Amino acid sequence: MLHVGCAWALCLILYLSLGWTKAQQTNYTRPVFHCGGDMVGDSGFVGSEGFPSFYKPNSKCTWRITVPEGNVVMLTFRIFDIEADSQCRYDYLDVYNGNTNLVQKLGRFCGTFRPGALISTSNTMMLEMGTDGETQGRGFVAYFSGTNPDVEDTPFCGGKTTKAQGEIMTPNWPDKKYPAGTSCSWLITVEPNRLIHVKFDKFSLESDTYCRFDYVAFYNGGEKDDSNLIGKYCGDEAPQPILTSGNVLLVQFVSDLSVIMDGFFAQYTSVPQGFQIPAVNAGAGTSTIPSKPAVKPFARVRPAPPVQPPAPTAKYVPPPPPPKPTERHRPVNPVRNRGQENAGKDRTVPVPRPNGKRPAAQNPACAQACKRQGTIKSSFCASEFVITGKVTSLAPGPQGTLQIGVSIIKTYKAGRMIITQLGETMSVKLLSQCRKCPLLRRGGDFIIMGQVDESGRGTLSPGAFTAPYKAPHHRLLMNIQSQSC
């Protein structure tokens, strides 16, 4: 009897132990992410194949997400690490507003900055990831959920509606500023033989001449096509009222990862064909300065000349024909007192600057030796930001400085530097303290290291570390990044 009791006790202990072990394993089981698939349900996770391991090279995966009918899909990224490229040419993730790649593309993404929340206009969304045969990253993990677009006080934006009238507003309106890194689409359909009239009440988006950063765009029909573009708007002046040419309107709001503003609030109504926008609403006080993509009323209110002159004046000021003769005549007077030799020197040096000031006096930074300081590792550790990128613009700044535009290839350190994202492209604006060094060439790829000022702008001293960038440098920089300074 003793042996039988011991046997039963041993069996009970083993049963409880195995059961506890199985429960532990179940609780800590991580989801397995495959290459593509159909995701159907109220919510769930979608991720690159093999995450958190590096994704596979030379692959193409497609995920189709479907939430219950009547809802829209909201996709929020938790982790994002895909090989960076200014145009996402090598590894990328495409997100479509439907279950096929024939519909509107909500965006193409790569790099290490998480895209903002993406919202479809229907209950379906498709993700398509492509990779090449070289550099790989960790991939991505995103959470999708079905959301009712008609629920009041919803923090989301976008959706699909067939109501004859309604409102369009940015997320968080009117309590807070709209979030950074957001993309929302509204698809509005009214009865056939009707048009859609949109009128803005409040409007405040990040201002830019070409509305490259934050903007709201309106399209005739249900597709994002430049040929159907009604207007693209930003800035702090409310656009003029909008009238479609048909019964379908697509509205897309996009914000990048930097400046955020109060946002906008607009109302739309269904109107009969032949409806005319009242002339009182098209006055000069309601014109939108940054709405570059050409709404005809904008051209009437503010003709092209006020927008275009900056380019020609910037081009003609440095080599104006009139100053040259005056510069040549001025040395004639000193010749009488200084003689022929001094007159020749006057022509080459002081004449362009009658006050006698030289660039070095205006910009003490240029007095330093134009020589790169430190090694690639010591400069990496001492710098607040380290990036690789293509130099897209070089423009003279005040007091002998140089303003530099860079399209980012890869960010290794960012610090407090403001990085702007426009669609698939990420870029920064840098300020070099001296125009002559460090030497950068427009159109070239460079490794750039520097500091960040109080406003979040990257700055370069004359001795800042810069070097031409080649693909093999990526591994070297990754190795330095993984080491402690």
XYZ file of C-alpha atoms in Angstrom:
485
model
C 0.000 0.000 0.000
C 2.889 2.360 0.748
C 4.369 1.791 -2.706
C 1.002 2.360 -4.368
C 0.532 5.649 -2.460
C 3.989 6.854 -3.427
C 3.303 6.047 -7.098
C 0.060 8.042 -7.063
C 1.796 10.995 -5.362
C 4.584 10.947 -7.966
C 2.046 10.904 -10.819
C 0.186 13.859 -9.289
C 3.385 15.869 -8.955
C 4.399 15.142 -12.563
C 0.914 16.033 -13.848
C 0.871 19.332 -12.007
C 4.422 20.148 -13.099
C 3.745 19.390 -16.758
C 0.505 21.330 -16.636
C 2.233 24.338 -15.076
C 5.035 24.155 -17.642
C 2.562 24.010 -20.524
C 0.666 26.973 -19.112
C 3.883 28.966 -18.881
C 4.766 28.103 -22.430
C 1.325 29.151 -23.633
C 1.463 32.472 -21.828
C 4.840 33.353 -23.299
C 4.340 32.128 -26.851
C 5.137 34.882 -29.355
C 3.157 35.201 -32.558
C 4.819 33.742 -35.624
C 4.850 36.104 -38.598
C 4.729 34.579 -42.064
C 5.307 36.005 -45.522
C 1.882 37.430 -46.297
C -1.580 36.079 -45.576
C -5.215 37.039 -45.063
C -5.892 38.811 -41.760
C -9.629 38.725 -40.956
C -11.059 39.962 -37.662
C -11.804 42.948 -35.461
C -8.114 43.513 -34.719
C -4.735 41.844 -34.700
C -1.028 42.113 -35.404
C 0.741 41.934 -38.748
C 4.509 41.750 -39.126
C 7.351 40.996 -41.506
C 8.351 37.371 -42.013
C 10.391 35.963 -39.129
C 10.194 39.070 -36.935
C 12.099 39.832 -34.663
C 14.783 38.157 -36.803
C 16.019 39.989 -39.876
C 13.645 39.690 -42.822
C 14.654 37.550 -45.774
C 16.359 38.960 -48.883
C 14.829 38.821 -52.372
C 11.276 38.325 -51.151
C 7.849 39.788 -51.766
C 5.055 39.353 -49.239
C 1.431 40.506 -49.364
C -0.988 40.811 -46.435
C -4.704 41.520 -46.909
C -6.559 42.907 -43.899
C -10.348 42.710 -43.602
C -12.354 44.047 -40.654
C -16.146 43.811 -40.174
C -18.347 45.515 -42.745
C -19.176 49.132 -41.930
C -15.815 49.766 -40.266
C -12.570 51.205 -41.611
C -9.086 49.813 -41.013
C -6.723 51.723 -38.735
C -3.075 50.613 -38.910
C -0.564 51.763 -36.280
C 3.094 50.736 -36.405
C 4.797 49.551 -33.229
C 8.265 48.747 -34.630
C 9.726 49.751 -37.986
C 13.217 48.965 -39.347
C 13.531 48.559 -43.120
C 16.645 49.396 -45.156
C 16.692 53.161 -45.634
C 16.813 54.885 -48.997
C 15.604 58.368 -49.936
C 13.180 56.854 -52.473
C 12.692 53.426 -50.848
C 14.047 51.732 -54.004
C 15.558 48.627 -52.393
C 13.468 47.424 -49.450
C 10.029 48.930 -48.906
C 6.538 48.522 -47.496
C 3.584 49.688 -49.617
C 0.168 50.239 -48.011
C -2.958 50.334 -50.198
C -6.446 51.681 -49.523
C -8.147 48.374 -50.356
C -7.337 44.708 -50.978
C -5.551 45.217 -54.311
C -2.622 47.249 -55.621
C -4.876 48.834 -58.248
C -6.406 51.249 -55.721
C -5.000 54.330 -54.004
C -1.598 53.835 -52.371
C -1.549 55.322 -48.884
C 2.238 55.385 -48.885
C 5.571 53.647 -49.451
C 7.779 53.445 -46.368
C 11.318 52.462 -45.370
C 13.990 53.522 -42.874
C 13.767 53.501 -39.098
C 11.138 56.188 -38.444
C 7.703 54.767 -37.722
C 5.051 55.961 -40.170
C 2.011 57.677 -38.723
C -1.346 55.980 -38.332
C -2.907 54.948 -41.646
C -6.667 54.755 -42.113
C -8.512 53.242 -45.043
C -11.810 54.421 -46.502
C -13.319 50.913 -46.451
C -13.069 47.732 -44.395
C -10.036 46.430 -46.318
C -6.352 47.315 -46.545
C -3.369 45.653 -48.224
C 0.319 45.654 -47.272
C 3.019 44.650 -49.738
C 6.672 44.299 -48.705
C 9.532 43.869 -51.172
C 13.228 43.310 -50.446
C 16.399 43.095 -52.515
C 19.419 40.842 -52.060
C 21.606 43.060 -49.876
C 21.035 44.964 -46.605
C 18.239 43.721 -44.335
C 16.648 45.118 -41.182
C 14.426 43.803 -38.400
C 11.279 44.546 -40.375
C 8.031 45.824 -38.897
C 5.184 45.031 -36.536
C 1.857 46.849 -36.798
C -1.507 46.633 -35.058
C -4.711 46.824 -37.082
C -8.216 47.406 -35.799
C -11.674 48.041 -37.191
C -13.123 51.432 -36.331
C -16.562 52.883 -36.921
C -15.981 56.168 -38.781
C -19.377 57.528 -37.768
C -18.863 57.300 -33.999
C -18.737 60.735 -32.399
C -15.665 61.852 -30.448
C -13.515 59.343 -32.290
C -9.796 60.270 -32.148
C -9.257 58.948 -35.667
C -9.687 60.624 -39.011
C -10.746 59.527 -42.445
C -13.437 57.112 -43.524
C -16.098 56.441 -46.122
C -19.466 58.153 -46.116
C -22.514 58.559 -48.349
C -24.196 61.267 -46.285
C -25.469 64.334 -48.127
C -23.695 66.628 -45.692
C -21.059 66.327 -43.026
C -17.826 67.596 -41.530
C -14.131 67.048 -42.247
C -11.588 67.810 -39.545
C -8.073 66.920 -38.436
C -7.491 64.506 -35.525
C -7.788 66.093 -32.047
C -9.786 69.060 -33.394
C -10.476 71.426 -31.663
C -8.915 70.442 -28.340
C -5.302 69.886 -29.411
C -2.969 70.185 -32.368
C -3.073 67.386 -34.906
C -0.474 64.616 -34.350
C 2.732 64.293 -36.354
C 3.144 61.489 -38.867
C -0.523 61.068 -39.776
C -2.197 60.138 -43.053
C -6.002 60.126 -43.365
C -8.356 59.744 -46.324
C -12.047 60.559 -46.629
C -14.089 59.155 -49.506
C -17.349 61.083 -49.886
C -20.046 59.875 -52.280
C -23.384 61.635 -52.750
C -26.354 60.902 -55.002
C -25.791 60.758 -58.784
C -26.182 64.031 -60.688
C -25.149 65.947 -57.557
C -21.934 67.834 -56.760
C -20.036 68.284 -53.483
C -19.416 71.766 -52.074
C -16.762 72.164 -49.351
C -16.364 75.301 -47.259
C -13.630 75.829 -44.641
C -14.362 77.351 -41.266
C -10.918 77.216 -39.613
C -7.573 76.398 -41.209
C -4.011 76.207 -39.839
C -1.438 73.784 -41.299
C 2.361 74.033 -41.458
C 3.172 76.644 -44.092
C 5.329 75.879 -47.120
C 5.369 77.414 -50.600
C 4.720 74.057 -52.265
C 2.835 72.359 -49.372
C 5.449 69.613 -49.153
C 5.175 68.813 -45.432
C 1.639 69.081 -44.008
C -1.274 69.480 -46.408
C -4.827 68.559 -47.313
C -5.550 67.604 -50.939
C -8.878 67.265 -52.763
C -9.448 64.992 -55.772
C -12.392 64.586 -58.132
C -13.412 60.927 -58.045
C -12.164 58.200 -55.746
C -8.527 57.945 -56.849
C -5.428 59.926 -55.939
C -4.421 61.126 -59.390
C -2.755 64.432 -60.248
C -5.049 64.787 -63.243
C -8.015 64.796 -60.828
C -6.423 67.175 -58.315
C -8.700 70.055 -57.341
C -6.250 71.670 -54.940
C -3.555 71.077 -52.337
C -3.543 73.457 -49.377
C -1.468 74.437 -46.341
C -0.628 77.584 -44.356
C -2.825 79.677 -42.099
C -5.363 81.150 -44.547
C -8.564 79.265 -45.277
C -8.779 78.070 -48.898
C -11.586 79.276 -51.096
C -14.687 77.046 -51.227
C -14.276 73.889 -53.310
C -16.743 72.454 -55.813
C -16.351 69.018 -57.387
C -17.122 68.114 -60.980
C -18.960 64.933 -59.968
C -20.583 63.132 -57.062
C -17.397 61.593 -55.600
C -14.675 63.401 -53.619
C -11.436 62.028 -52.148
C -9.828 64.094 -49.388
C -6.359 63.267 -48.060
C -4.675 64.872 -45.044
C -0.964 64.282 -44.413
C 1.336 65.539 -41.642
C 5.061 64.873 -41.456
C 7.157 64.186 -38.355
C 8.036 67.753 -37.391
C 5.895 70.906 -37.004
C 2.273 70.497 -35.904
C -0.491 73.122 -35.950
C -4.129 73.529 -34.897
C -5.509 71.847 -38.043
C -8.688 72.548 -39.980
C -12.458 72.200 -39.848
C -14.595 72.106 -43.001
C -18.204 71.350 -43.881
C -19.417 69.708 -47.065
C -22.881 69.621 -48.616
C -24.477 67.979 -51.632
C -25.572 70.555 -54.210
C -27.320 70.280 -57.599
C -25.431 70.468 -60.889
C -25.071 74.025 -62.094
C -24.463 75.289 -58.557
C -22.263 78.405 -58.514
C -20.020 79.379 -55.618
C -21.183 82.799 -54.377
C -18.786 85.536 -55.456
C -18.685 86.961 -51.938
C -16.842 83.838 -50.777
C -14.097 84.184 -53.376
C -12.713 87.505 -52.240
C -9.068 88.363 -51.780
C -9.340 87.915 -48.046
C -9.929 84.188 -48.400
C -7.118 83.313 -50.810
C -4.653 80.653 -49.766
C -1.051 81.615 -50.347
C 0.540 78.159 -50.134
C -2.004 76.333 -52.318
C 0.446 75.985 -55.190
C -1.102 73.161 -57.165
C -3.187 75.503 -59.056
C -6.698 76.286 -58.282
C -7.809 78.763 -60.930
C -9.450 81.224 -58.484
C -6.083 81.447 -56.656
C -4.403 82.573 -59.873
C -6.971 85.342 -60.294
C -6.576 86.651 -56.777
C -2.808 86.535 -56.587
C -1.182 86.489 -60.008
C 1.881 84.419 -60.691
C 4.380 87.324 -60.452
C 4.325 87.575 -56.618
C 5.130 83.853 -56.357
C 7.738 83.552 -59.103
C 9.946 86.624 -58.539
C 12.049 85.113 -55.722
C 13.624 82.669 -58.148
C 14.606 85.194 -60.829
C 15.761 87.806 -58.327
C 17.929 85.252 -56.584
C 19.478 84.367 -59.914
C 20.126 87.926 -61.151
C 21.430 89.572 -57.968
C 24.875 87.879 -57.779
C 25.964 88.742 -61.349
C 24.035 91.947 -62.161
C 25.265 93.773 -65.264
C 25.106 97.305 -63.768
C 27.469 96.787 -60.779
C 30.323 95.600 -62.989
C 30.915 98.935 -64.738
C 30.608 100.826 -61.447
C 33.173 98.539 -59.859
C 35.562 99.160 -62.714
C 35.121 102.950 -62.540
C 35.733 103.162 -58.805
C 39.375 102.078 -58.991
C 40.087 104.999 -61.336
C 40.010 107.499 -58.467
C 42.499 105.666 -56.218
C 44.911 105.388 -59.161
C 45.777 109.059 -58.886
C 46.935 108.714 -55.294
C 48.242 105.153 -55.127
C 49.797 104.564 -58.517
C 49.329 101.847 -61.098
C 50.347 98.866 -58.952
C 47.954 99.696 -56.130
C 45.184 100.379 -58.590
C 45.505 96.877 -59.918
C 45.194 95.473 -56.428
C 42.150 97.612 -55.764
C 40.388 96.045 -58.702
C 40.791 92.512 -57.391
C 40.175 92.896 -53.666
C 38.480 95.913 -52.113
C 36.249 97.132 -54.932
C 33.378 94.652 -54.451
C 33.275 95.720 -50.788
C 33.568 99.537 -50.631
C 33.361 99.506 -46.837
C 36.592 97.525 -46.683
C 35.115 94.602 -44.733
C 36.324 91.150 -45.673
C 34.408 87.859 -45.308
C 36.683 86.768 -42.471
C 35.679 89.773 -40.420
C 31.980 89.005 -40.881
C 32.313 85.282 -40.242
C 35.062 84.437 -37.718
C 34.378 80.710 -38.202
C 35.930 80.894 -41.663
C 39.204 82.061 -40.116
C 39.779 78.523 -38.816
C 41.739 76.061 -40.884
C 39.528 74.177 -43.325
C 40.646 70.754 -42.142
C 38.589 67.773 -41.015
C 39.091 67.029 -37.317
C 39.171 63.605 -35.659
C 38.715 60.085 -36.960
C 35.452 58.537 -38.089
C 34.989 56.821 -34.697
C 35.986 59.767 -32.491
C 33.821 62.102 -34.577
C 30.916 59.623 -34.382
C 31.051 59.683 -30.593
C 31.518 63.447 -30.335
C 28.725 64.321 -32.774
C 25.081 64.777 -31.854
C 23.900 63.550 -35.247
C 25.359 61.128 -37.790
C 23.646 60.579 -41.131
C 24.337 59.476 -44.668
C 22.489 61.233 -47.449
C 22.433 62.986 -50.792
C 23.031 66.746 -50.835
C 20.025 68.197 -52.657
C 20.604 71.928 -52.236
C 23.323 74.436 -51.311
C 22.247 78.044 -50.704
C 24.258 80.970 -49.283
C 23.090 82.042 -45.855
C 23.622 85.196 -43.784
C 27.113 86.242 -42.651
C 29.004 83.766 -44.782
C 27.030 80.652 -43.759
C 25.712 77.922 -46.053
C 22.265 76.325 -45.921
C 22.316 72.662 -46.926
C 19.436 70.368 -47.844
C 20.056 66.619 -47.447
C 17.871 63.699 -48.487
C 18.589 61.008 -45.886
C 19.845 57.563 -46.820
C 20.344 56.319 -43.236
C 20.238 57.891 -39.770
C 22.688 56.489 -37.201
C 22.293 59.230 -34.569
C 19.646 61.952 -34.610
C 19.720 63.576 -31.181
C 17.303 66.521 -31.104
C 17.619 67.196 -34.823
C 14.339 67.793 -36.657
C 13.841 65.335 -39.509
C 11.152 66.020 -42.080
C 9.278 63.210 -43.810
C 7.466 63.782 -47.088
C 5.860 60.583 -48.300
C 8.681 58.057 -48.616
C 11.447 60.684 -48.413
C 13.130 61.875 -45.207
C 15.269 64.991 -45.255
C 17.027 67.518 -43.026
C 18.137 71.106 -43.332
C 21.664 71.811 -42.069
C 23.585 75.034 -41.505
C 27.314 75.188 -42.210
C 29.052 77.930 -40.232
C 31.373 78.621 -43.154
C 30.565 78.477 -46.866
C 33.929 77.132 -47.958
C 34.202 74.168 -45.605
C 33.433 71.417 -44.991
C 33.325 70.851 -48.727
C 30.060 69.333 -49.948
C 28.935 68.870 -53.531
C 25.344 69.074 -54.682
C 24.090 65.699 -55.918
C 26.798 63.762 -54.041
C 26.296 61.137 -51.309
C 28.094 61.953 -48.047
C 28.660 60.844 -44.469
C 27.825 63.914 -42.362
C 28.408 64.381 -38.625
C 27.693 67.483 -36.581
C 25.922 69.162 -33.686
C 22.316 70.306 -33.125
C 21.337 73.848 -32.115
C 18.510 74.877 -29.802
C 16.002 75.049 -32.656
C 16.659 71.422 -33.640
C 18.712 72.255 -36.720
C 21.903 70.371 -37.532
C 25.021 72.574 -37.672
C 28.465 71.970 -39.172
C 31.679 73.609 -38.020
C 34.567 74.043 -40.502
C 36.218 70.941 -38.994
C 33.094 68.757 -38.952
C 33.542 65.207 -40.212
C 32.207 64.720 -43.725
C 33.275 62.198 -46.337
C 31.957 60.783 -49.617
C 29.636 57.867 -48.881
C 29.758 54.431 -50.489
C 27.601 51.398 -49.718
C 30.409 49.521 -47.824
C 30.547 52.383 -45.295
C 27.156 51.278 -43.935
C 28.627 48.229 -42.200
C 31.444 50.318 -40.722
C 29.007 52.873 -39.307
C 26.735 50.116 -37.963
C 29.723 48.551 -36.174
C 30.670 51.908 -34.627
C 27.049 52.477 -33.616
C 26.962 49.166 -31.754
C 30.093 49.988 -29.744
C 30.164 52.168 -26.658
C 31.934 55.508 -26.982
